[in-house]
Amino acid sequence: MLDLKYIRENVDRVRKALADRGEIFDLDRLLELDKERRSLISELDQLRHQRKKTARELGRRKAAGEDISSAREAARRIGERIAVYEDRLREVEAGLDRLLMQLPNLPHPTVPVGSDASANRVVRKWGDQKRFPFEPRPHWEIGEKLGILDFGRAARISGSGFALFSGVGALLERSLINFMLDVHTREHGYREIWPPVLCNPDTATGTGQLPKMADDMYLIEKDALYLAPTAEVPVTNIYREEIISEPLPLYLVAYTPCFRREAGAAGRETRGLIRVHQFDKVELVKFVEPAESYAELEHLVRDAEDILQRLGLTYRVVELCTGDLSFAAAKCYDIELWAPAYGDWLEVSSCSNFEDFQARRAGIRYRDRSGSVAYVHTLNGSGVALARLVAALLENYQQADGSVEIPQVLRPYMHGLERIEPPVS
């Protein structure tokens, strides 16, 4: 959520930011309500002062034995006016809150301006796009031939858009999770969290998923709980409505299953593991002082890149343009893996700086060096998401005989297994 005072004093910047994002938002209505709110508060202050003055006069006259009927009537009329103004103020503030919750974050000045992904900027690449002496197979064919992925049975259990990992496939998924958690906790300095994956509406609102992304979230209506679309939601809300007492920066990492309806998704991206409704992810979350947040964003991206480099996978880092930013982000980098048979780049991480946007919505504060209470800056990024990571691993490490080589760093987690071999027929 943006600071209302900042909006009022920087209307042109906010208006331009909305245009750069391609967002349709009634900023004029918000400013009207803000003006009315301030006017109502001023009127109420005067009326309350007048009520106190009248009450004192009423007391003086009563003590002196004078007629108090006129003073009592004046006090009644003031009370009625106060009640009317208070009712209207509640309506105005509720309307303001609704609009503020729908207003996206302002892009950082360094974010490229553009309406869609075509304006995104490739910052760097790592590794070479692999060439094969044979026709590479897509990951869904590889996985099913090896007996480690079963999309048919997953569809029978849950419907389309789900995957069933079996045998060595399940071990590969678990090994990747453990490997990433070990690297981030032992070497990158993150503290591991195991959070709930059911979140109440206040939690989802605090990080900006609600109301904007409601159609993409799974809602358990009977209990008014949402399945977490990412561990960012429960982990960031650990400190909701708190003043953080721990020293900053604070680094947290969590593995959770993630659930997304992907409303409207269709076409080529629905094949295999590219766009599924349930997937595993290791998430990185940071709480930092405002002056350090953009340096911390660069470190966050490097932490996610380190995982991919250790796995020997070709990737690129892409800076998102204004029109491609998420609702809550001020700046974001996507990390994309090359999938040779799929023939495209697969996003496996989005690393974002939200500045104080989430902290204002969730009431997360800290004490600065002077002892003053201020809103913290929050960041998060996938470290990384597994469904597409598995897809890229299978496609990049496939062999001519149908087997898949296991990256060296994963072998200790996979009981020394060096290859996933096709089943003996």
CSV table of C-alpha atoms in Angstrom, one decimal:
chain,number,residue,atom,x,y,z
A,1,MET,CA,0.0,0.0,0.0
A,2,LEU,CA,1.2,3.5,-0.8
A,3,ASP,CA,1.5,6.3,1.7
A,4,LEU,CA,-1.5,8.6,1.2
A,5,LYS,CA,0.5,11.7,2.1
A,6,TYR,CA,3.0,10.7,-0.6
A,7,ILE,CA,0.3,10.2,-3.2
A,8,ARG,CA,-1.2,13.6,-2.3
A,9,GLU,CA,2.2,15.4,-2.7
A,10,ASN,CA,3.3,13.5,-5.8
A,11,VAL,CA,0.2,13.2,-7.9
A,12,ASP,CA,2.0,13.5,-11.3
A,13,ARG,CA,4.5,10.8,-10.4
A,14,VAL,CA,1.7,8.4,-9.3
A,15,ARG,CA,-0.3,9.2,-12.4
A,16,LYS,CA,2.7,8.5,-14.7
A,17,ALA,CA,3.5,5.3,-12.8
A,18,LEU,CA,-0.1,4.0,-13.4
A,19,ALA,CA,0.2,4.9,-17.1
A,20,ASP,CA,3.6,3.2,-17.4
A,21,ARG,CA,2.1,0.1,-15.8
A,22,GLY,CA,-0.9,0.2,-18.0
A,23,GLU,CA,-3.2,0.2,-15.0
A,24,ILE,CA,-6.7,1.7,-15.0
A,25,PHE,CA,-7.3,3.3,-11.6
A,26,ASP,CA,-9.5,6.1,-10.5
A,27,LEU,CA,-6.9,8.3,-8.9
A,28,ASP,CA,-9.1,11.4,-9.0
A,29,ARG,CA,-11.7,9.6,-6.9
A,30,LEU,CA,-9.1,8.6,-4.4
A,31,LEU,CA,-7.9,12.3,-4.2
A,32,GLU,CA,-11.5,13.5,-3.7
A,33,LEU,CA,-12.1,11.1,-0.9
A,34,ASP,CA,-8.8,12.1,0.7
A,35,LYS,CA,-9.7,15.8,0.5
A,36,GLU,CA,-13.2,15.0,2.0
A,37,ARG,CA,-11.6,13.0,4.8
A,38,ARG,CA,-9.3,15.8,5.8
A,39,SER,CA,-12.2,18.2,5.7
A,40,LEU,CA,-14.3,16.0,7.9
A,41,ILE,CA,-11.5,15.5,10.4
A,42,SER,CA,-11.1,19.3,10.6
A,43,GLU,CA,-14.9,19.8,11.1
A,44,LEU,CA,-15.0,17.1,13.8
A,45,ASP,CA,-12.1,18.6,15.7
A,46,GLN,CA,-13.9,21.9,15.8
A,47,LEU,CA,-17.2,20.4,16.8
A,48,ARG,CA,-15.6,18.3,19.5
A,49,HIS,CA,-13.9,21.4,20.8
A,50,GLN,CA,-17.2,23.2,20.7
A,51,ARG,CA,-18.9,20.3,22.6
A,52,LYS,CA,-16.3,20.5,25.4
A,53,LYS,CA,-16.8,24.3,25.6
A,54,THR,CA,-20.6,23.8,25.7
A,55,ALA,CA,-20.3,21.1,28.4
A,56,ARG,CA,-18.2,23.4,30.6
A,57,GLU,CA,-20.7,26.2,30.1
A,58,LEU,CA,-23.5,23.8,30.9
A,59,GLY,CA,-21.8,22.7,34.1
A,60,ARG,CA,-21.1,26.4,35.2
A,61,ARG,CA,-24.8,27.4,34.6
A,62,LYS,CA,-26.1,24.3,36.5
A,63,ALA,CA,-23.8,25.0,39.4
A,64,ALA,CA,-25.0,28.6,39.5
A,65,GLY,CA,-28.6,27.5,39.5
A,66,GLU,CA,-29.3,29.1,36.1
A,67,ASP,CA,-31.6,27.9,33.4
A,68,ILE,CA,-29.7,25.2,31.3
A,69,SER,CA,-32.3,24.3,28.8
A,70,SER,CA,-30.8,26.3,25.9
A,71,ALA,CA,-27.3,25.1,26.7
A,72,ARG,CA,-28.6,21.5,26.8
A,73,GLU,CA,-30.3,21.9,23.4
A,74,ALA,CA,-27.1,23.4,21.9
A,75,ALA,CA,-25.1,20.4,23.3
A,76,ARG,CA,-27.7,18.0,21.8
A,77,ARG,CA,-27.5,19.6,18.3
A,78,ILE,CA,-23.6,19.5,18.4
A,79,GLY,CA,-23.8,15.8,19.3
A,80,GLU,CA,-26.1,15.1,16.4
A,81,ARG,CA,-23.8,16.9,14.0
A,82,ILE,CA,-20.8,15.0,15.3
A,83,ALA,CA,-22.6,11.7,14.8
A,84,VAL,CA,-23.5,12.6,11.2
A,85,TYR,CA,-19.9,13.6,10.5
A,86,GLU,CA,-18.5,10.5,12.2
A,87,ASP,CA,-20.8,8.2,10.1
A,88,ARG,CA,-19.7,10.0,6.9
A,89,LEU,CA,-16.0,9.8,7.9
A,90,ARG,CA,-16.3,6.0,8.4
A,91,GLU,CA,-17.8,5.7,4.9
A,92,VAL,CA,-15.1,7.9,3.4
A,93,GLU,CA,-12.3,6.0,5.1
A,94,ALA,CA,-13.7,2.6,4.1
A,95,GLY,CA,-13.8,3.9,0.5
A,96,LEU,CA,-10.3,5.2,0.7
A,97,ASP,CA,-9.0,1.9,2.1
A,98,ARG,CA,-10.7,-0.1,-0.7
A,99,LEU,CA,-9.1,2.2,-3.3
A,100,LEU,CA,-5.6,2.1,-1.7
A,101,MET,CA,-5.8,-1.7,-1.6
A,102,GLN,CA,-6.3,-1.7,-5.4
A,103,LEU,CA,-3.5,0.8,-6.1
A,104,PRO,CA,-0.3,-1.0,-7.3
A,105,ASN,CA,3.2,-0.2,-6.2
A,106,LEU,CA,5.2,2.5,-8.0
A,107,PRO,CA,8.0,1.2,-10.3
A,108,HIS,CA,11.5,2.2,-9.3
A,109,PRO,CA,12.9,4.9,-11.7
A,110,THR,CA,15.4,2.3,-13.1
A,111,VAL,CA,12.6,0.0,-14.3
A,112,PRO,CA,12.3,-0.1,-18.1
A,113,VAL,CA,9.1,1.4,-19.4
A,114,GLY,CA,7.0,-0.8,-21.6
A,115,SER,CA,3.6,-2.4,-21.9
A,116,ASP,CA,4.5,-6.0,-22.0
A,117,ALA,CA,7.3,-8.6,-21.9
A,118,SER,CA,8.8,-7.4,-25.2
A,119,ALA,CA,10.2,-4.4,-23.3
A,120,ASN,CA,11.9,-6.6,-20.7
A,121,ARG,CA,15.7,-6.3,-20.6
A,122,VAL,CA,18.1,-9.2,-20.5
A,123,VAL,CA,20.7,-8.3,-17.9
A,124,ARG,CA,23.1,-11.3,-18.3
A,125,LYS,CA,23.3,-14.9,-19.3
A,126,TRP,CA,25.2,-17.8,-17.8
A,127,GLY,CA,26.2,-21.0,-19.8
A,128,ASP,CA,25.6,-22.0,-23.4
A,129,GLN,CA,22.5,-23.4,-24.9
A,130,LYS,CA,23.2,-27.1,-25.2
A,131,ARG,CA,23.4,-28.9,-28.5
A,132,PHE,CA,22.8,-32.6,-28.9
A,133,PRO,CA,24.1,-35.2,-31.4
A,134,PHE,CA,20.5,-36.5,-31.4
A,135,GLU,CA,17.0,-35.1,-31.5
A,136,PRO,CA,16.3,-34.1,-27.9
A,137,ARG,CA,13.0,-35.2,-26.3
A,138,PRO,CA,10.7,-32.9,-24.3
A,139,HIS,CA,10.7,-33.5,-20.6
A,140,TRP,CA,7.2,-35.0,-20.5
A,141,GLU,CA,8.3,-37.7,-22.9
A,142,ILE,CA,11.5,-38.3,-21.0
A,143,GLY,CA,9.7,-38.5,-17.6
A,144,GLU,CA,7.1,-40.9,-18.8
A,145,LYS,CA,9.5,-43.2,-20.6
A,146,LEU,CA,11.7,-43.4,-17.4
A,147,GLY,CA,8.6,-44.1,-15.3
A,148,ILE,CA,9.3,-41.1,-13.0
A,149,LEU,CA,6.4,-38.9,-14.2
A,150,ASP,CA,2.8,-39.8,-14.7
A,151,PHE,CA,0.5,-37.2,-16.0
A,152,GLY,CA,-2.4,-39.5,-16.9
A,153,ARG,CA,-2.8,-40.9,-13.3
A,154,ALA,CA,-2.3,-37.4,-11.9
A,155,ALA,CA,-5.2,-36.2,-14.1
A,156,ARG,CA,-7.4,-39.1,-12.9
A,157,ILE,CA,-6.6,-38.1,-9.2
A,158,SER,CA,-7.0,-34.4,-9.5
A,159,GLY,CA,-7.7,-33.3,-13.1
A,160,SER,CA,-5.5,-31.6,-15.7
A,161,GLY,CA,-2.6,-29.4,-14.7
A,162,PHE,CA,-1.2,-31.8,-12.0
A,163,ALA,CA,1.9,-34.1,-12.0
A,164,LEU,CA,2.6,-37.4,-10.2
A,165,PHE,CA,6.2,-38.1,-9.4
A,166,SER,CA,7.1,-41.7,-8.8
A,167,GLY,CA,10.2,-43.7,-7.6
A,168,VAL,CA,13.4,-41.9,-8.6
A,169,GLY,CA,11.2,-39.0,-9.8
A,170,ALA,CA,10.0,-38.4,-6.3
A,171,LEU,CA,13.5,-38.8,-5.0
A,172,LEU,CA,14.7,-36.2,-7.5
A,173,GLU,CA,12.1,-33.7,-6.3
A,174,ARG,CA,13.0,-34.3,-2.6
A,175,SER,CA,16.7,-34.1,-3.4
A,176,LEU,CA,16.4,-30.8,-5.1
A,177,ILE,CA,14.4,-29.3,-2.2
A,178,ASN,CA,17.0,-30.5,0.4
A,179,PHE,CA,19.9,-29.4,-1.8
A,180,MET,CA,18.5,-25.9,-2.1
A,181,LEU,CA,17.6,-25.6,1.6
A,182,ASP,CA,21.1,-26.7,2.5
A,183,VAL,CA,22.8,-24.2,0.3
A,184,HIS,CA,20.6,-21.3,1.4
A,185,THR,CA,20.8,-22.1,5.1
A,186,ARG,CA,24.5,-23.2,5.4
A,187,GLU,CA,26.1,-20.9,2.9
A,188,HIS,CA,23.8,-17.9,2.1
A,189,GLY,CA,22.8,-17.2,5.7
A,190,TYR,CA,19.0,-17.8,5.6
A,191,ARG,CA,17.0,-19.2,8.6
A,192,GLU,CA,14.7,-22.0,7.6
A,193,ILE,CA,11.0,-21.7,8.2
A,194,TRP,CA,8.3,-24.4,7.9
A,195,PRO,CA,5.1,-22.3,7.7
A,196,PRO,CA,1.4,-23.1,7.4
A,197,VAL,CA,0.2,-23.2,3.8
A,198,LEU,CA,-3.4,-22.2,4.5
A,199,CYS,CA,-3.7,-18.5,4.8
A,200,ASN,CA,-6.5,-16.2,6.0
A,201,PRO,CA,-7.6,-13.2,3.9
A,202,ASP,CA,-5.7,-10.7,6.0
A,203,THR,CA,-2.5,-12.6,5.3
A,204,ALA,CA,-3.1,-12.7,1.6
A,205,THR,CA,-4.0,-9.0,1.6
A,206,GLY,CA,-0.9,-8.1,3.5
A,207,THR,CA,1.4,-9.3,0.7
A,208,GLY,CA,-0.8,-8.0,-2.1
A,209,GLN,CA,-2.3,-11.2,-3.4
A,210,LEU,CA,-5.7,-10.0,-2.4
A,211,PRO,CA,-7.8,-8.5,-3.9
A,212,LYS,CA,-5.8,-8.3,-7.2
A,213,MET,CA,-5.0,-12.1,-7.6
A,214,ALA,CA,-8.2,-13.6,-6.1
A,215,ASP,CA,-9.1,-15.4,-9.3
A,216,ASP,CA,-5.7,-17.2,-9.4
A,217,MET,CA,-5.9,-18.5,-5.8
A,218,TYR,CA,-7.6,-21.6,-4.4
A,219,LEU,CA,-10.2,-20.7,-1.7
A,220,ILE,CA,-11.6,-23.1,0.9
A,221,GLU,CA,-14.9,-21.2,1.2
A,222,LYS,CA,-16.2,-23.1,4.3
A,223,ASP,CA,-13.2,-22.0,6.3
A,224,ALA,CA,-12.4,-18.7,4.5
A,225,LEU,CA,-8.8,-19.9,4.0
A,226,TYR,CA,-6.6,-19.7,0.9
A,227,LEU,CA,-4.0,-22.3,-0.3
A,228,ALA,CA,-0.7,-20.4,-0.4
A,229,PRO,CA,0.3,-19.5,-4.0
A,230,THR,CA,3.9,-19.1,-2.7
A,231,ALA,CA,5.7,-19.2,0.7
A,232,GLU,CA,6.1,-15.5,0.4
A,233,VAL,CA,2.6,-15.1,1.7
A,234,PRO,CA,2.9,-16.9,5.1
A,235,VAL,CA,6.6,-16.1,5.6
A,236,THR,CA,6.3,-12.4,5.1
A,237,ASN,CA,3.2,-12.3,7.4
A,238,ILE,CA,5.2,-13.9,10.3
A,239,TYR,CA,5.8,-10.3,11.4
A,240,ARG,CA,2.4,-8.8,10.5
A,241,GLU,CA,1.3,-6.1,12.9
A,242,GLU,CA,4.6,-6.3,14.7
A,243,ILE,CA,7.7,-4.1,15.3
A,244,ILE,CA,10.5,-6.5,14.4
A,245,SER,CA,12.8,-6.9,17.5
A,246,GLU,CA,15.5,-8.9,15.7
A,247,PRO,CA,18.4,-7.1,14.1
A,248,LEU,CA,18.2,-6.4,10.3
A,249,PRO,CA,18.8,-7.6,7.7
A,250,LEU,CA,16.6,-10.7,8.3
A,251,TYR,CA,16.9,-13.6,5.8
A,252,LEU,CA,14.3,-16.4,5.9
A,253,VAL,CA,13.9,-19.4,3.6
A,254,ALA,CA,11.0,-21.9,3.3
A,255,TYR,CA,10.0,-24.9,1.3
A,256,THR,CA,6.2,-25.2,0.6
A,257,PRO,CA,4.0,-26.7,-2.0
A,258,CYS,CA,2.3,-23.9,-3.9
A,259,PHE,CA,-1.1,-23.8,-5.4
A,260,ARG,CA,-2.3,-21.6,-8.3
A,261,ARG,CA,-5.4,-21.8,-10.4
A,262,GLU,CA,-3.6,-20.2,-13.4
A,263,ALA,CA,-7.0,-18.9,-14.5
A,264,GLY,CA,-7.3,-18.6,-18.2
A,265,ALA,CA,-4.0,-20.5,-18.9
A,266,ALA,CA,-4.2,-22.6,-22.1
A,267,GLY,CA,-2.1,-23.7,-25.1
A,268,ARG,CA,1.5,-24.9,-25.3
A,269,GLU,CA,2.4,-23.8,-21.8
A,270,THR,CA,0.0,-26.4,-20.3
A,271,ARG,CA,2.1,-29.3,-21.6
A,272,GLY,CA,4.1,-31.3,-19.0
A,273,LEU,CA,5.5,-29.3,-16.0
A,274,ILE,CA,5.5,-25.9,-17.6
A,275,ARG,CA,2.3,-24.6,-16.0
A,276,VAL,CA,0.8,-26.7,-13.2
A,277,HIS,CA,-1.7,-26.0,-10.4
A,278,GLN,CA,0.5,-27.5,-7.7
A,279,PHE,CA,4.2,-27.3,-7.5
A,280,ASP,CA,7.1,-27.2,-5.0
A,281,LYS,CA,9.2,-24.2,-4.3
A,282,VAL,CA,11.9,-23.0,-2.1
A,283,GLU,CA,11.3,-19.3,-1.3
A,284,LEU,CA,13.7,-16.6,0.0
A,285,VAL,CA,12.3,-13.7,2.0
A,286,LYS,CA,14.2,-10.6,3.3
A,287,PHE,CA,13.3,-7.9,5.8
A,288,VAL,CA,15.8,-5.1,5.4
A,289,GLU,CA,16.4,-1.4,6.2
A,290,PRO,CA,15.2,0.9,3.3
A,291,ALA,CA,18.7,2.2,2.5
A,292,GLU,CA,19.9,-1.3,1.8
A,293,SER,CA,17.0,-2.8,-0.1
A,294,TYR,CA,18.3,-2.4,-3.6
A,295,ALA,CA,21.7,-3.8,-2.8
A,296,GLU,CA,19.9,-6.7,-1.0
A,297,LEU,CA,17.9,-7.3,-4.2
A,298,GLU,CA,21.1,-7.9,-6.2
A,299,HIS,CA,22.3,-10.3,-3.5
A,300,LEU,CA,19.0,-12.1,-3.6
A,301,VAL,CA,19.3,-12.6,-7.3
A,302,ARG,CA,22.8,-14.0,-6.9
A,303,ASP,CA,21.7,-16.4,-4.3
A,304,ALA,CA,19.1,-17.9,-6.7
A,305,GLU,CA,21.6,-17.9,-9.5
A,306,ASP,CA,24.1,-19.8,-7.4
A,307,ILE,CA,21.7,-22.8,-7.2
A,308,LEU,CA,21.4,-22.9,-11.0
A,309,GLN,CA,25.2,-22.6,-11.5
A,310,ARG,CA,25.8,-25.5,-9.2
A,311,LEU,CA,23.3,-27.6,-11.2
A,312,GLY,CA,25.1,-26.6,-14.4
A,313,LEU,CA,22.0,-25.2,-16.1
A,314,THR,CA,22.0,-22.4,-18.7
A,315,TYR,CA,20.0,-19.4,-17.6
A,316,ARG,CA,19.4,-15.7,-18.1
A,317,VAL,CA,18.4,-12.8,-15.8
A,318,VAL,CA,15.7,-10.5,-17.1
A,319,GLU,CA,14.8,-7.1,-15.7
A,320,LEU,CA,11.0,-6.7,-16.0
A,321,CYS,CA,9.5,-3.6,-17.5
A,322,THR,CA,6.7,-1.5,-15.9
A,323,GLY,CA,3.9,-3.4,-17.7
A,324,ASP,CA,5.2,-6.8,-16.7
A,325,LEU,CA,5.7,-6.0,-13.0
A,326,SER,CA,3.6,-7.8,-10.4
A,327,PHE,CA,1.1,-5.7,-8.5
A,328,ALA,CA,3.2,-5.3,-5.4
A,329,ALA,CA,6.7,-5.0,-6.9
A,330,ALA,CA,8.7,-1.9,-7.3
A,331,LYS,CA,11.5,-3.7,-9.2
A,332,CYS,CA,11.8,-7.4,-10.3
A,333,TYR,CA,14.2,-9.7,-12.0
A,334,ASP,CA,13.1,-13.0,-13.5
A,335,ILE,CA,15.6,-15.9,-13.8
A,336,GLU,CA,14.8,-18.1,-16.8
A,337,LEU,CA,16.2,-21.6,-17.6
A,338,TRP,CA,16.8,-22.8,-21.1
A,339,ALA,CA,14.8,-25.9,-22.0
A,340,PRO,CA,16.3,-27.2,-25.3
A,341,ALA,CA,13.5,-29.6,-26.4
A,342,TYR,CA,10.8,-27.2,-25.4
A,343,GLY,CA,12.8,-24.6,-27.2
A,344,ASP,CA,12.2,-21.7,-24.9
A,345,TRP,CA,13.2,-20.0,-21.6
A,346,LEU,CA,11.3,-21.1,-18.5
A,347,GLU,CA,10.9,-18.7,-15.6
A,348,VAL,CA,12.0,-20.4,-12.3
A,349,SER,CA,12.5,-17.4,-10.1
A,350,SER,CA,11.1,-13.9,-9.7
A,351,CYS,CA,13.2,-11.7,-7.3
A,352,SER,CA,11.4,-8.6,-6.2
A,353,ASN,CA,11.9,-5.5,-4.0
A,354,PHE,CA,8.5,-4.3,-2.7
A,355,GLU,CA,10.1,-1.4,-0.7
A,356,ASP,CA,7.6,-0.6,2.1
A,357,PHE,CA,4.5,-1.5,0.0
A,358,GLN,CA,3.8,-4.9,1.7
A,359,ALA,CA,5.0,-3.6,5.1
A,360,ARG,CA,2.3,-0.8,5.0
A,361,ARG,CA,-0.4,-3.3,4.1
A,362,ALA,CA,0.7,-5.8,6.8
A,363,GLY,CA,1.8,-3.3,9.5
A,364,ILE,CA,5.4,-4.6,9.6
A,365,ARG,CA,7.8,-2.1,11.2
A,366,TYR,CA,11.2,-1.9,12.8
A,367,ARG,CA,13.2,0.6,14.9
A,368,ASP,CA,15.9,2.5,12.9
A,369,ARG,CA,19.2,3.6,14.4
A,370,SER,CA,17.7,6.6,16.0
A,371,GLY,CA,15.1,4.5,17.7
A,372,SER,CA,12.2,5.7,15.6
A,373,VAL,CA,9.6,3.3,14.3
A,374,ALA,CA,9.5,3.0,10.5
A,375,TYR,CA,8.2,0.6,7.9
A,376,VAL,CA,10.6,-2.1,6.8
A,377,HIS,CA,11.4,-3.0,3.2
A,378,THR,CA,10.5,-6.6,2.1
A,379,LEU,CA,12.0,-8.6,-0.7
A,380,ASN,CA,11.4,-12.1,-1.9
A,381,GLY,CA,12.5,-14.5,-4.7
A,382,SER,CA,12.2,-18.1,-5.6
A,383,GLY,CA,15.3,-20.0,-4.7
A,384,VAL,CA,14.0,-21.7,-6.9
A,385,ALA,CA,10.7,-23.2,-8.2
A,386,LEU,CA,10.9,-26.9,-8.9
A,387,ALA,CA,8.4,-27.9,-11.5
A,388,ARG,CA,10.2,-26.1,-14.3
A,389,LEU,CA,13.6,-26.8,-12.8
A,390,VAL,CA,12.9,-30.5,-13.1
A,391,ALA,CA,11.7,-29.9,-16.7
A,392,ALA,CA,15.0,-28.2,-17.6
A,393,LEU,CA,17.1,-30.8,-15.8
A,394,LEU,CA,15.5,-33.7,-17.7
A,395,GLU,CA,15.9,-31.9,-21.0
A,396,ASN,CA,19.5,-30.7,-20.5
A,397,TYR,CA,20.8,-33.9,-19.0
A,398,GLN,CA,19.1,-36.4,-21.3
A,399,GLN,CA,21.4,-39.0,-23.0
A,400,ALA,CA,21.1,-40.7,-26.4
A,401,ASP,CA,20.1,-44.0,-24.7
A,402,GLY,CA,17.1,-42.5,-23.0
A,403,SER,CA,18.8,-42.1,-19.6
A,404,VAL,CA,19.2,-38.8,-17.7
A,405,GLU,CA,22.5,-37.9,-16.0
A,406,ILE,CA,22.2,-36.7,-12.4
A,407,PRO,CA,24.1,-33.4,-11.7
A,408,GLN,CA,27.1,-34.0,-9.5
A,409,VAL,CA,25.9,-31.8,-6.7
A,410,LEU,CA,22.7,-33.9,-6.4
A,411,ARG,CA,24.2,-37.3,-6.3
A,412,PRO,CA,24.8,-37.3,-2.5
A,413,TYR,CA,21.1,-36.5,-2.0
A,414,MET,CA,20.1,-39.3,-4.4
A,415,HIS,CA,22.0,-42.1,-2.6
A,416,GLY,CA,25.0,-41.9,-5.0
A,417,LEU,CA,22.8,-42.4,-8.2
A,418,GLU,CA,24.6,-41.1,-11.3
A,419,ARG,CA,21.9,-41.7,-13.9
A,420,ILE,CA,18.2,-42.4,-14.1
A,421,GLU,CA,18.0,-45.4,-16.4
A,422,PRO,CA,15.0,-46.5,-18.4
A,423,PRO,CA,13.1,-49.4,-16.8
A,424,VAL,CA,14.1,-52.9,-18.1
A,425,SER,CA,11.2,-54.2,-20.2
